[in-house]
PDB file of C-alpha atoms in Angstrom:
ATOM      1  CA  UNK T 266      32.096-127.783 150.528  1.00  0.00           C
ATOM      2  CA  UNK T 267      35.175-126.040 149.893  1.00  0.00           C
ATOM      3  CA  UNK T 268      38.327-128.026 147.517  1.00  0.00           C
ATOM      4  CA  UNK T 269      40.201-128.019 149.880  1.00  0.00           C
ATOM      5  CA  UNK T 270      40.095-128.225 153.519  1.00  0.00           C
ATOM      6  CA  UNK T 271      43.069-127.578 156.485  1.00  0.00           C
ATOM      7  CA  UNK T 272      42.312-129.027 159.815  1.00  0.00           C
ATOM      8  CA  UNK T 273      44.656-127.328 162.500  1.00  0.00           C
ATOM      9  CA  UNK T 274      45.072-130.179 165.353  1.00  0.00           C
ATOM     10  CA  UNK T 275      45.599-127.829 167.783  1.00  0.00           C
ATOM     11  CA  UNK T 276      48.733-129.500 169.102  1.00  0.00           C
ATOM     12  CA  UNK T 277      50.526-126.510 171.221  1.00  0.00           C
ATOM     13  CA  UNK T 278      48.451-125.472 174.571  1.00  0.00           C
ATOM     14  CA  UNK T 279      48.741-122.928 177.012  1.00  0.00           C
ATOM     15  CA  UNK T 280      49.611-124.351 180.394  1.00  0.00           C
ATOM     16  CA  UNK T 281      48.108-121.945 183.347  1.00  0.00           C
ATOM     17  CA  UNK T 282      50.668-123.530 185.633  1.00  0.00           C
ATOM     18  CA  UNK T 283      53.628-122.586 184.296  1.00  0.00           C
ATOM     19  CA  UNK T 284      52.602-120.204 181.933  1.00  0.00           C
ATOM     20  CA  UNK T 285      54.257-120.939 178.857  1.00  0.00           C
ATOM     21  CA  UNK T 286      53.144-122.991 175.631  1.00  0.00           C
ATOM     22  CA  UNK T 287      53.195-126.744 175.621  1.00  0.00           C
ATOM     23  CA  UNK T 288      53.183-129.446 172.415  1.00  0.00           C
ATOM     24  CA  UNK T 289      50.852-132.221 173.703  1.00  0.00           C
ATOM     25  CA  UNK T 290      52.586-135.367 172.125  1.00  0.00           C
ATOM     26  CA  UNK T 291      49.967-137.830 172.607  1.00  0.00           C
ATOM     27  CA  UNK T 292      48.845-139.558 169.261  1.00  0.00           C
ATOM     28  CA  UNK T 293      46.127-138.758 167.251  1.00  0.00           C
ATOM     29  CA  UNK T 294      44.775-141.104 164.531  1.00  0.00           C
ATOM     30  CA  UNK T 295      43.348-139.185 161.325  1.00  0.00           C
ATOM     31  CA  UNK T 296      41.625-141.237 158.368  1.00  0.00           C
ATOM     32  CA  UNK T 297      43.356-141.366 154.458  1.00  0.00           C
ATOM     33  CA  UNK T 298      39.512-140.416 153.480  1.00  0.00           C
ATOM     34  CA  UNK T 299      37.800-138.413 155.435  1.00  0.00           C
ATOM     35  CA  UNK T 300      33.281-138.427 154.638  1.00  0.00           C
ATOM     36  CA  UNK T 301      31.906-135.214 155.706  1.00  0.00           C
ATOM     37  CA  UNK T 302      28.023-136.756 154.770  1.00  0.00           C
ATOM     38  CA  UNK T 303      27.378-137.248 158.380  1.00  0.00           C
ATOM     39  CA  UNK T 304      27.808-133.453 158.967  1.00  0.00           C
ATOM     40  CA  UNK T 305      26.048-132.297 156.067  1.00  0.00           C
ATOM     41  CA  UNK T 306      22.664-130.201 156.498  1.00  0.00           C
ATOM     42  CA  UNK T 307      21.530-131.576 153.176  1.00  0.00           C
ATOM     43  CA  UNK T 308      22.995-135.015 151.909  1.00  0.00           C
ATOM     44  CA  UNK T 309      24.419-134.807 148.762  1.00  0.00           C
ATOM     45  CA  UNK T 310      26.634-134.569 146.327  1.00  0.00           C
ATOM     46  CA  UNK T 311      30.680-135.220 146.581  1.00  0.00           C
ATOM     47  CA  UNK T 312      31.564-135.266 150.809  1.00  0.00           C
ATOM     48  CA  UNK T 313      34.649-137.152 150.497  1.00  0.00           C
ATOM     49  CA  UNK T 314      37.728-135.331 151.272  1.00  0.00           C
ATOM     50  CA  UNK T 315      41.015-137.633 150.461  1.00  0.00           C
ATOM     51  CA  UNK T 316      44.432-136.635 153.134  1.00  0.00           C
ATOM     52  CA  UNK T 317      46.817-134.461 150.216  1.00  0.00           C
ATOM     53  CA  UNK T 318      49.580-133.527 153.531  1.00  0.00           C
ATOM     54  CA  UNK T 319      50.641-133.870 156.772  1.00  0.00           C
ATOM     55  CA  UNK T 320      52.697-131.388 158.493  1.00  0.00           C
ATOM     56  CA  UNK T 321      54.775-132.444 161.072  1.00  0.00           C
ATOM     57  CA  UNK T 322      56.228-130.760 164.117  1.00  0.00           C
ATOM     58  CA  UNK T 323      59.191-132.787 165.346  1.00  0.00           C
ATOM     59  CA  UNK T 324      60.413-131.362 169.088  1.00  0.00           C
ATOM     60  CA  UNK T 325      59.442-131.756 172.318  1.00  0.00           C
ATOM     61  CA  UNK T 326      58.726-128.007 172.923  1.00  0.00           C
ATOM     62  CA  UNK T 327      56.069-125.679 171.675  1.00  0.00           C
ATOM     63  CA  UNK T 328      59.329-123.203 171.961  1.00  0.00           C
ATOM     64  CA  UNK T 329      61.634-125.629 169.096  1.00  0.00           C
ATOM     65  CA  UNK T 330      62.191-127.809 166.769  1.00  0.00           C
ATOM     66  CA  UNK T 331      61.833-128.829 163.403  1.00  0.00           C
ATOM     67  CA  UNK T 332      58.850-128.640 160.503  1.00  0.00           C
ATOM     68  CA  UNK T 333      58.500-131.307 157.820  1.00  0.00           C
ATOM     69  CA  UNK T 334      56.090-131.398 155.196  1.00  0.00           C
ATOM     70  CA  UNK T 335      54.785-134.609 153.215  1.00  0.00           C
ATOM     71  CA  UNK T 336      52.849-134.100 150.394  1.00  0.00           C
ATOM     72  CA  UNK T 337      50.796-135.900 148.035  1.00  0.00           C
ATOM     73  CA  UNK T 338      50.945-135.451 144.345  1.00  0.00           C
ATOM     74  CA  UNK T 339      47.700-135.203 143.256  1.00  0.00           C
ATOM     75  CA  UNK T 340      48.348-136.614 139.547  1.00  0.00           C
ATOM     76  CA  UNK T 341      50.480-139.170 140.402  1.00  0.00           C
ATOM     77  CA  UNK T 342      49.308-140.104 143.804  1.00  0.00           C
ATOM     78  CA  UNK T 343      52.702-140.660 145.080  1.00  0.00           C
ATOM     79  CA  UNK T 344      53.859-139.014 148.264  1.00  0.00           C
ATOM     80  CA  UNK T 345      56.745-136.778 149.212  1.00  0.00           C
ATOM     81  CA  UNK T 346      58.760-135.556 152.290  1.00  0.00           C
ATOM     82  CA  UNK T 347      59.743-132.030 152.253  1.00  0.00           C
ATOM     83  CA  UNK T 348      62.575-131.676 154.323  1.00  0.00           C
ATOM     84  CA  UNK T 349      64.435-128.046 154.339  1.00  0.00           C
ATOM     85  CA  UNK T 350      65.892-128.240 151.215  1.00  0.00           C
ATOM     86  CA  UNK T 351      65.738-131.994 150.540  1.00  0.00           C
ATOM     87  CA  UNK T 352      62.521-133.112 148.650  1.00  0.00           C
ATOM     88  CA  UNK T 353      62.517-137.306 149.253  1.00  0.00           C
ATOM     89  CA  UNK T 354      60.134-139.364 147.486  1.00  0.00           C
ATOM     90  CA  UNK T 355      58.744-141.776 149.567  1.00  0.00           C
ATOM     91  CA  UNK T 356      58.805-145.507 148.190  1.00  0.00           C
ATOM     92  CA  UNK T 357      55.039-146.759 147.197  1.00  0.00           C
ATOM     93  CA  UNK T 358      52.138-144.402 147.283  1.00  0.00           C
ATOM     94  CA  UNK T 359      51.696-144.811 150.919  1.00  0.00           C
ATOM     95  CA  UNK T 360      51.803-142.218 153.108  1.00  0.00           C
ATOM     96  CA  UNK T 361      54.969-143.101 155.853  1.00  0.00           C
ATOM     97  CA  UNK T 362      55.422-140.807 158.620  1.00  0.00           C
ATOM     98  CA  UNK T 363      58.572-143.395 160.161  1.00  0.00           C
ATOM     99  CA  UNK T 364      60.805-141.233 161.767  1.00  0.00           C
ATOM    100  CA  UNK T 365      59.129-138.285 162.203  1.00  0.00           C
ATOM    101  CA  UNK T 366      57.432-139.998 165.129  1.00  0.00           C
ATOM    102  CA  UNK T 367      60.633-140.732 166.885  1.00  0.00           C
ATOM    103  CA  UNK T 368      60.973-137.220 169.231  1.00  0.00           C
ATOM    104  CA  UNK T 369      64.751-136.089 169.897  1.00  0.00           C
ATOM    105  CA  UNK T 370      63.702-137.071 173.681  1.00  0.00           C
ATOM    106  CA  UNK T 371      61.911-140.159 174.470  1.00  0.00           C
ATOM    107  CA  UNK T 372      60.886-140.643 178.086  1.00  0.00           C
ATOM    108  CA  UNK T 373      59.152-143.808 179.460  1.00  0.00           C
ATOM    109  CA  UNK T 374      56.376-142.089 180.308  1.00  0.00           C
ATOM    110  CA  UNK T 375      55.225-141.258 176.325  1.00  0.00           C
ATOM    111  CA  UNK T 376      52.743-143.530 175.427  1.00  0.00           C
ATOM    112  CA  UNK T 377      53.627-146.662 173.025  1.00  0.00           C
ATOM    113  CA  UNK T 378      52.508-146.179 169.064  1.00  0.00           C
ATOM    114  CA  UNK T 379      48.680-147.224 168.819  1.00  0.00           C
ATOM    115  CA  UNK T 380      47.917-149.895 166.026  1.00  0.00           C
ATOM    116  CA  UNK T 381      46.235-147.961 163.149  1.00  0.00           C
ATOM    117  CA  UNK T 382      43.241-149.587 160.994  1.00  0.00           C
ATOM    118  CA  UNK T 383      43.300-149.628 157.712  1.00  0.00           C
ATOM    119  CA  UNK T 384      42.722-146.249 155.890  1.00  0.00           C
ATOM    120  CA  UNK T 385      43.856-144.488 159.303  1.00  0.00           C
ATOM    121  CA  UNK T 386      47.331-142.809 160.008  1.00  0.00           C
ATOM    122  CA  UNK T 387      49.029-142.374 164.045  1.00  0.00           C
ATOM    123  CA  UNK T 388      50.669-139.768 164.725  1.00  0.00           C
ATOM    124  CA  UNK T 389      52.104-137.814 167.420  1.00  0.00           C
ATOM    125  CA  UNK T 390      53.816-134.977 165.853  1.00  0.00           C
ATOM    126  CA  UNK T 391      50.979-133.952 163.269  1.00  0.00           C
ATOM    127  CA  UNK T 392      49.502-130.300 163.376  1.00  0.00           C
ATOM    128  CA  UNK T 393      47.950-129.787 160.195  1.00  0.00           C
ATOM    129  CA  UNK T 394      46.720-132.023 157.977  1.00  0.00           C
ATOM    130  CA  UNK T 395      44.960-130.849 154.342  1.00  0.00           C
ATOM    131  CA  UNK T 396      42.564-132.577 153.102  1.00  0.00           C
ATOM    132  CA  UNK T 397      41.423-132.680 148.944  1.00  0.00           C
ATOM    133  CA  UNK T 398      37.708-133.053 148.114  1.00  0.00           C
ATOM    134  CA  UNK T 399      37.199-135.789 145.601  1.00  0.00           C
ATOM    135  CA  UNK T 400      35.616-135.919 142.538  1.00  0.00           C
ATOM    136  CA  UNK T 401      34.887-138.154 140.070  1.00  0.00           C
ATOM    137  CA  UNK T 402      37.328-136.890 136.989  1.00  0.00           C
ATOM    138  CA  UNK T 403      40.492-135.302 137.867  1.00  0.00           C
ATOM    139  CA  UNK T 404      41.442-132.180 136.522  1.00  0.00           C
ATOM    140  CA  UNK T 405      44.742-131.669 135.155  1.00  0.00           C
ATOM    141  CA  UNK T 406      46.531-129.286 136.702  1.00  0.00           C
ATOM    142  CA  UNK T 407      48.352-126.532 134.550  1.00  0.00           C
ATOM    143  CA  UNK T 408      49.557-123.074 135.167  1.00  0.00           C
ATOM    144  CA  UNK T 409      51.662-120.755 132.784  1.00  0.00           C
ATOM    145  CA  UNK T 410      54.484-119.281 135.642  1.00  0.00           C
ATOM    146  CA  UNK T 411      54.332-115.377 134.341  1.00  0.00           C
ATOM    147  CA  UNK T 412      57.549-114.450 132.194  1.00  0.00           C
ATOM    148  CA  UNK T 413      58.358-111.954 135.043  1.00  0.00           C
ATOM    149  CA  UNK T 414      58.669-114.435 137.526  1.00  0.00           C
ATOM    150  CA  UNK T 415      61.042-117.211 135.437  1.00  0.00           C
ATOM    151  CA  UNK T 416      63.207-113.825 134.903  1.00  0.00           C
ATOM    152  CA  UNK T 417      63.489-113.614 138.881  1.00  0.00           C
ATOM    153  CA  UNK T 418      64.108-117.333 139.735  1.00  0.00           C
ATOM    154  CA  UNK T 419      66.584-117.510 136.742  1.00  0.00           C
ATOM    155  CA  UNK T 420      68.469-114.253 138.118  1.00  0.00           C
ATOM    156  CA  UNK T 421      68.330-116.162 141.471  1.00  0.00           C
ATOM    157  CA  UNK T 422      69.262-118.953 140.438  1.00  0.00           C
ATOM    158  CA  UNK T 423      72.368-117.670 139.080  1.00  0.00           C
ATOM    159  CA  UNK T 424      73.557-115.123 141.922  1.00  0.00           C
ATOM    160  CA  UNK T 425      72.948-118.413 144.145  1.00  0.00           C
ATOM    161  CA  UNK T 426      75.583-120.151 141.802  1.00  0.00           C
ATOM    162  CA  UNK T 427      77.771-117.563 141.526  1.00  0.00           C
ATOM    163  CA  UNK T 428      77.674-117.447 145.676  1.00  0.00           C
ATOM    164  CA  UNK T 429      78.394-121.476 145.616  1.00  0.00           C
ATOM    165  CA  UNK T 430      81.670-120.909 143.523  1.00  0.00           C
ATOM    166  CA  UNK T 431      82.272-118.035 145.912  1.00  0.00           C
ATOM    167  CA  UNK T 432      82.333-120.458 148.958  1.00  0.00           C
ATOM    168  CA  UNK T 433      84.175-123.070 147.486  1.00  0.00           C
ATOM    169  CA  UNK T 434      87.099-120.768 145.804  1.00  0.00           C
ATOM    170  CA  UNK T 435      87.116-119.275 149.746  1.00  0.00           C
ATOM    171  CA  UNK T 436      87.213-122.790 151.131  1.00  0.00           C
ATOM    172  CA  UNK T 437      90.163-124.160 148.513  1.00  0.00           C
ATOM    173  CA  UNK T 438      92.139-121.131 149.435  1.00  0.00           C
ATOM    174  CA  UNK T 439      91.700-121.669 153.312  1.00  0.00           C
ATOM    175  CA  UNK T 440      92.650-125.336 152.463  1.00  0.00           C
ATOM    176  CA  UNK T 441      95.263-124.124 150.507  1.00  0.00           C
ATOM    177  CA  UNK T 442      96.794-122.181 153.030  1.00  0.00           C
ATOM    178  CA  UNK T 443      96.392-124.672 156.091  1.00  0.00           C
ATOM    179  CA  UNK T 444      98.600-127.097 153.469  1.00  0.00           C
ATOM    180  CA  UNK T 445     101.351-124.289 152.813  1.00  0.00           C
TER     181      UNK T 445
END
């Protein structure tokens, strides 16, 4: 079995009708662990795949909207939403999908959030989730990031901050001369 494994939920369809792409925003329930035994050839060995993320579509159309990621942290086991450029940590180490399941329009049609057993997750605006084979030790995790590569983010880093002052000396001065 392969470390890790993405299941695509296939959430945007092709409607003959009107001819354009649909999101389907009916839930789907997904488990925290997920036992692949059952659809093993050969029993065996480590099956057990344990949810690492959920990406989330929010949007009613397959045409907009808005991606967020949550992420586990596999040393720490404490989950995080990725957000454009806000990373939150989410309280607990429990994944919470809240408001992502709220869509921008409700209609009273859309079906009513299911109850969830334990070890399951409901969702309606999942399309991805990624799933980390267990085992029974885990690895630490380290990487060296290549000297090349700090040099870029660093130089980045500081023509980003030079651009920040930019703005704001451009905004005092518009300030400035709205006051004068």
């Amino acid at each position: 079995l392969p470390p890790t494994l993405n299941l695509q939920l296939m959430r945007f369809v092709f409607d003959r009708q009107t001819g354009h792409k649909k999101k389907l925003n009916t839930y789907i329930g997904f488990p925290e662990i997920l036992d692949m035994e059952p659809y093993m050839e050969k029993p065996g060995g480590t099956c057990a795949y344990e949810l690492s993320a959920v990406l989330i579509h929010r949007g009613v159309s397959a045409y907009s909207g808005h991606y967020i990621a949550h992420v586990k942290d596999p040393q720490t086991g404490e989950w995080y939403k990725f957000n454009d450029e806000e990373i939150e940590k989410m309280e607990g180490k429990k994944l919470q999908l809240g408001t992502e399941e709220e869509l921008a329009e409700t209609s009273k049609a859309q079906t009513r959030k299911p109850k969830c057993v334990k070890g399951n997750h409901c969702s309606r605006n999942a399309y991805m989730l990624v799933y980390r084979l267990q085992t029974e030790q885990t690895k630490e995790i380290t990487f060296e990031v290549p000297v090349f590569l700090q040099k870029l983010v660093e130089l980045d880093n500081c023509k980003f901050e030079e651009w920040c002052i930019e703005m704001s000396d451009m905004r005092k001065q518009s300030v400035d001369k709205g006051k004068a």
